Structure formats: C-alpha cells, structure tokens
Short mmCIF file of N, CA and C in Angstrom, two decimals:
data_model
loop_
_atom_site.label_atom_id
_atom_site.label_comp_id
_atom_site.label_asym_id
_atom_site.label_seq_id
_atom_site.Cartn_x
_atom_site.Cartn_y
_atom_site.Cartn_z
N ILE A 1 -13.29 32.33 -4.14
CA ILE A 1 -12.71 31.22 -4.76
C ILE A 1 -13.98 30.11 -4.79
N PRO A 2 -14.34 29.89 -6.22
CA PRO A 2 -15.42 28.73 -6.42
C PRO A 2 -15.11 27.50 -5.60
N PRO A 3 -16.24 26.73 -5.59
CA PRO A 3 -16.24 25.65 -5.01
C PRO A 3 -15.19 24.53 -5.76
N PRO A 4 -14.68 23.57 -5.18
CA PRO A 4 -13.81 22.74 -5.97
C PRO A 4 -14.13 21.74 -7.05
N THR A 5 -13.64 22.11 -8.02
CA THR A 5 -14.00 21.04 -9.26
C THR A 5 -13.56 19.71 -9.24
N GLU A 6 -14.02 18.85 -10.08
CA GLU A 6 -13.64 17.42 -10.06
C GLU A 6 -12.17 17.41 -10.43
N ALA A 7 -11.76 18.23 -11.23
CA ALA A 7 -10.29 18.17 -11.47
C ALA A 7 -9.51 18.60 -10.11
N SER A 8 -9.72 19.63 -9.45
CA SER A 8 -9.08 20.10 -8.21
C SER A 8 -9.19 19.07 -7.30
N ARG A 9 -10.50 18.40 -6.89
CA ARG A 9 -10.70 17.22 -6.05
C ARG A 9 -9.66 16.14 -6.44
N GLU A 10 -9.61 15.75 -7.65
CA GLU A 10 -8.78 14.62 -7.86
C GLU A 10 -7.30 15.07 -7.71
N ALA A 11 -6.76 16.11 -8.00
CA ALA A 11 -5.53 16.47 -7.76
C ALA A 11 -5.23 16.57 -6.30
N VAL A 12 -6.09 17.09 -5.65
CA VAL A 12 -5.86 16.81 -4.04
C VAL A 12 -5.81 15.37 -3.36
N THR A 13 -6.67 14.80 -4.09
CA THR A 13 -6.98 13.43 -3.62
C THR A 13 -5.74 12.42 -4.07
N ASN A 14 -4.99 12.83 -5.15
CA ASN A 14 -4.03 11.98 -5.54
C ASN A 14 -2.79 12.51 -5.09
N THR A 15 -2.70 13.56 -4.16
CA THR A 15 -1.41 14.05 -3.56
C THR A 15 -1.24 13.10 -2.36
N PRO A 16 0.00 12.71 -2.25
CA PRO A 16 0.58 11.83 -0.99
C PRO A 16 0.38 12.70 0.35
N PRO A 17 0.08 12.11 1.57
CA PRO A 17 0.20 12.95 2.73
C PRO A 17 1.53 13.59 2.70
N PRO A 18 1.58 14.79 3.35
CA PRO A 18 0.59 15.54 4.30
C PRO A 18 -0.59 15.94 3.95
N TYR A 19 -1.04 15.92 2.89
CA TYR A 19 -2.21 16.75 2.28
C TYR A 19 -3.50 16.04 2.58
N ILE A 20 -4.57 16.45 2.88
CA ILE A 20 -5.89 15.91 3.14
C ILE A 20 -6.47 15.55 1.86
N ALA A 21 -7.07 14.39 1.93
CA ALA A 21 -8.10 14.02 0.89
C ALA A 21 -9.32 14.84 0.81
N VAL A 22 -9.80 15.33 -0.13
CA VAL A 22 -10.74 16.33 -0.38
C VAL A 22 -11.92 15.21 -0.63
N SER A 23 -13.28 15.30 -0.04
CA SER A 23 -14.45 14.44 -0.03
C SER A 23 -14.54 14.45 -1.47
N ASP A 24 -15.28 13.37 -1.91
CA ASP A 24 -15.92 13.14 -3.20
C ASP A 24 -17.13 13.65 -3.53
N SER A 25 -17.72 14.27 -2.60
CA SER A 25 -19.24 15.07 -2.30
C SER A 25 -18.73 16.52 -2.39
N VAL A 26 -19.48 17.25 -3.14
CA VAL A 26 -19.62 18.47 -2.92
C VAL A 26 -20.48 19.08 -1.90
N SER A 27 -21.22 18.39 -1.52
CA SER A 27 -22.41 18.76 -0.68
C SER A 27 -21.54 18.90 0.81
N GLN A 28 -22.22 19.46 1.71
CA GLN A 28 -21.64 19.90 3.01
C GLN A 28 -21.88 18.74 3.87
N LYS A 29 -22.52 17.46 3.57
CA LYS A 29 -22.68 16.52 4.60
C LYS A 29 -21.29 15.60 4.38
N VAL A 30 -20.76 15.45 5.78
CA VAL A 30 -19.58 14.52 6.13
C VAL A 30 -19.96 13.06 5.93
N GLU A 31 -19.39 12.37 4.96
CA GLU A 31 -19.70 10.86 5.27
C GLU A 31 -19.19 10.29 6.54
N GLU A 32 -19.78 9.04 6.90
CA GLU A 32 -19.19 8.42 8.03
C GLU A 32 -17.94 8.14 8.05
N SER A 33 -17.14 7.89 6.97
CA SER A 33 -15.55 7.54 7.20
C SER A 33 -14.97 8.86 6.97
N GLU A 34 -15.33 10.06 7.06
CA GLU A 34 -14.80 11.23 7.11
C GLU A 34 -14.87 11.96 8.11
N VAL A 35 -14.01 12.93 8.73
CA VAL A 35 -14.12 13.64 9.94
C VAL A 35 -13.43 15.08 9.74
N GLY A 36 -13.62 16.08 10.35
CA GLY A 36 -13.20 17.35 10.26
C GLY A 36 -12.00 17.43 11.32
N LEU A 37 -11.28 18.60 11.25
CA LEU A 37 -10.04 18.63 12.02
C LEU A 37 -10.53 19.21 13.42
N GLY A 38 -11.51 19.77 13.46
CA GLY A 38 -12.04 20.38 14.62
C GLY A 38 -11.64 21.81 15.21
N LEU A 39 -11.74 22.39 13.96
CA LEU A 39 -11.51 23.90 14.43
C LEU A 39 -12.43 24.89 13.83
N ALA A 40 -13.14 25.64 14.59
CA ALA A 40 -13.92 26.81 14.33
C ALA A 40 -13.30 28.02 13.74
N LEU A 41 -13.37 28.32 12.53
CA LEU A 41 -12.69 29.57 11.74
C LEU A 41 -13.55 30.67 11.81
N GLU A 42 -13.10 31.90 11.68
CA GLU A 42 -13.79 33.11 11.36
C GLU A 42 -12.84 33.88 10.60
N ARG A 43 -13.63 34.80 9.79
CA ARG A 43 -12.87 35.82 9.02
C ARG A 43 -13.09 37.19 9.77
N ASP A 44 -11.81 37.92 9.60
CA ASP A 44 -11.73 39.19 10.16
C ASP A 44 -12.23 40.22 9.28
N ARG A 45 -12.30 41.56 9.44
CA ARG A 45 -12.43 42.61 8.43
C ARG A 45 -11.63 42.75 7.47
N GLU A 46 -10.35 42.38 7.73
CA GLU A 46 -9.52 42.56 6.51
C GLU A 46 -9.42 41.18 5.68
N GLY A 47 -10.07 40.17 5.81
CA GLY A 47 -10.25 39.07 5.16
C GLY A 47 -9.38 37.79 5.66
N LYS A 48 -8.84 38.03 6.70
CA LYS A 48 -7.94 37.08 7.21
C LYS A 48 -8.62 35.98 8.07
N ILE A 49 -8.24 34.74 8.02
CA ILE A 49 -8.97 33.45 8.64
C ILE A 49 -8.43 33.34 9.91
N TYR A 50 -9.02 33.25 11.06
CA TYR A 50 -8.39 32.90 12.31
C TYR A 50 -9.09 31.74 13.09
N VAL A 51 -8.36 31.24 13.72
CA VAL A 51 -8.97 30.01 14.57
C VAL A 51 -9.77 30.76 15.73
N GLN A 52 -11.04 30.38 15.67
CA GLN A 52 -11.96 31.05 16.71
C GLN A 52 -11.95 29.95 17.97
N GLU A 53 -11.78 28.71 17.72
CA GLU A 53 -11.85 27.65 18.88
C GLU A 53 -11.26 26.47 18.06
N VAL A 54 -10.53 25.56 19.06
CA VAL A 54 -10.13 24.29 18.93
C VAL A 54 -10.96 23.37 19.58
N VAL A 55 -11.82 22.36 18.85
CA VAL A 55 -12.75 21.61 19.50
C VAL A 55 -12.13 20.38 20.34
N LYS A 56 -12.43 20.35 21.42
CA LYS A 56 -12.02 19.18 22.22
C LYS A 56 -12.23 18.02 21.56
N GLY A 57 -11.30 16.96 21.54
CA GLY A 57 -11.66 15.65 20.89
C GLY A 57 -11.25 15.57 19.76
N PHE A 58 -11.20 16.38 18.97
CA PHE A 58 -10.77 16.35 17.51
C PHE A 58 -9.35 16.29 17.35
N ALA A 59 -8.76 16.11 16.03
CA ALA A 59 -7.42 16.11 15.72
C ALA A 59 -6.71 17.62 15.94
N ALA A 60 -7.18 18.55 15.91
CA ALA A 60 -6.50 19.68 15.99
C ALA A 60 -6.07 19.86 17.72
N TRP A 61 -7.39 19.41 18.25
CA TRP A 61 -6.95 19.62 19.67
C TRP A 61 -5.98 18.24 20.27
N ASN A 62 -6.18 17.20 19.66
CA ASN A 62 -5.09 16.41 20.17
C ASN A 62 -3.63 16.52 19.80
N ASN A 63 -3.52 17.16 18.66
CA ASN A 63 -2.27 17.64 18.04
C ASN A 63 -1.68 18.59 19.23
N GLY A 64 -2.53 19.68 19.56
CA GLY A 64 -2.02 20.37 20.65
C GLY A 64 -0.93 21.59 20.35
N GLN A 65 -0.92 21.75 18.91
CA GLN A 65 -0.26 23.04 18.56
C GLN A 65 -0.80 24.26 18.06
N ILE A 66 -2.13 23.93 17.80
CA ILE A 66 -3.14 25.14 17.34
C ILE A 66 -3.63 25.66 18.38
N ARG A 67 -3.64 27.07 18.52
CA ARG A 67 -4.28 27.76 19.45
C ARG A 67 -5.54 28.75 18.91
N ALA A 68 -6.61 29.16 19.85
CA ALA A 68 -7.47 30.25 19.33
C ALA A 68 -6.57 31.30 19.04
N GLU A 69 -6.88 32.34 17.95
CA GLU A 69 -6.43 33.54 17.56
C GLU A 69 -5.26 33.08 16.58
N ASP A 70 -4.65 31.90 16.35
CA ASP A 70 -3.85 31.62 15.33
C ASP A 70 -4.39 32.12 14.19
N CYS A 71 -3.67 32.73 13.03
CA CYS A 71 -3.96 33.09 11.76
C CYS A 71 -3.56 31.86 10.73
N VAL A 72 -4.67 31.66 10.02
CA VAL A 72 -4.64 30.32 8.99
C VAL A 72 -4.26 30.90 7.73
N LEU A 73 -3.06 30.54 7.11
CA LEU A 73 -2.32 31.02 5.85
C LEU A 73 -2.83 29.98 4.82
N SER A 74 -2.69 28.85 5.10
CA SER A 74 -3.23 28.05 3.95
C SER A 74 -3.75 26.49 4.43
N ILE A 75 -4.40 25.85 3.91
CA ILE A 75 -4.93 24.46 4.50
C ILE A 75 -4.57 23.63 3.14
N ALA A 76 -3.79 22.69 3.52
CA ALA A 76 -3.51 21.44 2.40
C ALA A 76 -3.12 22.17 1.26
N GLY A 77 -1.99 23.24 1.25
CA GLY A 77 -1.77 23.80 0.07
C GLY A 77 -2.44 25.13 -0.49
N ASN A 78 -3.48 25.09 -0.01
CA ASN A 78 -4.37 26.23 -0.56
C ASN A 78 -4.44 27.30 0.26
N PRO A 79 -4.13 28.63 -0.37
CA PRO A 79 -4.33 29.83 0.29
C PRO A 79 -5.75 29.94 0.78
N VAL A 80 -6.05 30.49 1.99
CA VAL A 80 -7.32 30.81 2.41
C VAL A 80 -7.94 31.91 2.49
N ASP A 81 -7.30 33.05 2.19
CA ASP A 81 -7.71 34.33 2.32
C ASP A 81 -9.02 35.05 1.65
N LYS A 82 -9.10 34.34 0.60
CA LYS A 82 -10.22 34.50 -0.24
C LYS A 82 -11.33 33.41 -0.39
N ALA A 83 -11.09 32.38 0.32
CA ALA A 83 -11.84 31.27 0.42
C ALA A 83 -13.14 31.22 0.95
N SER A 84 -14.16 30.71 0.43
CA SER A 84 -15.62 30.78 0.96
C SER A 84 -15.56 29.75 2.16
N PRO A 85 -16.48 29.66 3.09
CA PRO A 85 -16.53 29.05 4.22
C PRO A 85 -16.79 27.28 3.87
N GLU A 86 -17.58 27.33 2.60
CA GLU A 86 -17.94 26.05 2.19
C GLU A 86 -16.70 25.32 1.65
N TYR A 87 -15.83 26.16 1.06
CA TYR A 87 -14.45 25.68 0.68
C TYR A 87 -13.46 25.28 1.60
N LEU A 88 -13.47 26.12 2.65
CA LEU A 88 -12.74 25.80 3.75
C LEU A 88 -13.09 24.60 4.54
N LYS A 89 -14.50 24.23 4.41
CA LYS A 89 -14.92 22.98 5.20
C LYS A 89 -14.42 21.79 4.41
N HIS A 90 -14.41 22.00 2.99
CA HIS A 90 -14.13 21.05 2.22
C HIS A 90 -12.51 20.43 2.54
N LEU A 91 -11.79 21.43 2.56
CA LEU A 91 -10.26 21.39 2.78
C LEU A 91 -10.01 20.77 4.15
N THR A 92 -10.87 20.81 5.38
CA THR A 92 -10.54 20.55 6.53
C THR A 92 -11.25 19.12 6.65
N ILE A 93 -11.96 18.50 5.74
CA ILE A 93 -12.66 17.20 5.87
C ILE A 93 -11.97 16.33 5.16
N GLY A 94 -11.50 14.91 5.57
CA GLY A 94 -10.89 13.85 4.89
C GLY A 94 -11.38 12.56 5.77
N ARG A 95 -10.89 11.54 4.84
CA ARG A 95 -10.96 10.15 5.61
C ARG A 95 -10.20 10.10 6.82
N VAL A 96 -10.77 9.51 7.98
CA VAL A 96 -10.21 9.13 9.26
C VAL A 96 -8.59 8.57 9.02
N GLY A 97 -7.92 9.35 9.66
CA GLY A 97 -6.46 9.13 9.46
C GLY A 97 -5.77 9.64 8.70
N THR A 98 -6.30 10.44 7.83
CA THR A 98 -5.60 11.27 6.82
C THR A 98 -5.17 12.63 7.39
N LEU A 99 -3.82 12.73 6.94
CA LEU A 99 -2.97 13.94 7.62
C LEU A 99 -3.38 15.19 6.65
N CYS A 100 -3.32 16.37 7.37
CA CYS A 100 -3.57 17.66 6.70
C CYS A 100 -2.62 18.78 7.09
N ARG A 101 -2.02 19.49 6.01
CA ARG A 101 -0.95 20.23 6.50
C ARG A 101 -1.58 21.62 6.58
N LEU A 102 -1.31 22.28 7.49
CA LEU A 102 -2.04 23.58 7.59
C LEU A 102 -0.56 24.59 7.85
N VAL A 103 -0.72 25.80 7.43
CA VAL A 103 0.35 26.98 7.71
C VAL A 103 -0.28 27.94 8.44
N LEU A 104 0.11 28.23 9.56
CA LEU A 104 -0.36 29.26 10.32
C LEU A 104 0.47 30.38 10.92
N GLU A 105 0.03 31.51 11.45
CA GLU A 105 1.02 32.59 12.05
C GLU A 105 0.40 32.80 13.44
N ARG A 106 1.31 33.12 14.45
CA ARG A 106 0.74 33.35 15.54
C ARG A 106 1.48 34.53 15.91
N GLY A 107 0.73 35.58 16.70
CA GLY A 107 1.38 36.81 17.04
C GLY A 107 1.70 37.87 15.94
N GLY A 108 1.26 37.47 14.72
CA GLY A 108 1.65 38.33 13.42
C GLY A 108 3.19 38.11 13.04
N ASP A 109 3.96 37.35 13.52
CA ASP A 109 5.39 37.23 12.87
C ASP A 109 5.81 35.85 13.00
N GLU A 110 5.37 34.93 13.87
CA GLU A 110 5.80 33.46 14.08
C GLU A 110 4.82 32.51 13.20
N ARG A 111 5.62 32.14 11.97
CA ARG A 111 4.91 31.15 10.96
C ARG A 111 5.22 30.04 11.28
N PHE A 112 4.32 29.01 11.09
CA PHE A 112 4.71 27.47 11.51
C PHE A 112 3.82 26.55 10.99
N GLU A 113 4.26 25.54 10.64
CA GLU A 113 3.28 24.18 10.00
C GLU A 113 2.98 23.44 10.97
N VAL A 114 1.79 22.67 10.67
CA VAL A 114 1.11 21.69 11.56
C VAL A 114 0.61 20.62 10.62
N TYR A 115 0.98 19.40 11.10
CA TYR A 115 0.40 18.10 10.29
C TYR A 115 -0.43 17.31 10.99
#
C-alpha cells in the first residue's frame, strides 16, 4: 500500500469520529499536538499484523481492551494486512483527544472493535 495521498488524508481527516485524523505531514515526525496510540505492532510470516506490546501510559493502555498478541484487522477503517510500517504509523497518529477505531481479533475467532 503506498503512502497516503493528499486526497486520502483529506478523506480521513474529514471523517467524523470515531476515525482518527491523519497527520497533515507525510514525514514520520509527530507534531507536538499529535500522539500515537501506544501500540508496538509486528507482522508475522503470513502478513498478519499483531500487537507486540501495549505501551504503558498511552491511549491503548488506558483503554484496557487491547492485549499483546491481538491481531489487528483494520485501523480507522483501513485494512492493514498489506500496509507498510510507515502507513500504519500514519493511521495510528492523530491530534490529542481524537478517537481511533480499531478492529481486532483475539484467539483466531473473537472479533471486536475498540475506540
């Protein structure tokens, strides 16, 4: 999946919560008013994205619903199976207080959403 285009950033930014607003910058730098969810993600051999770690003190930790080894199916309505690490980072960064919708799977069969 290529990096977000201006049109895709605008479409996501103009989507009301629970979707995260994607940064206006394509660079990997996080602006002072933006924050990540606090998830360390990894891709397995089959291309699936898993939570490696939930970082203490960030939104995902504070939410309490996401665990290490949960499989991430989508972030902010975007499938993640073929997404680059840079694109995933863009999807998980937004302005402080912005909600982000994640669809996850636990144990291979329990699918759930987290906001």
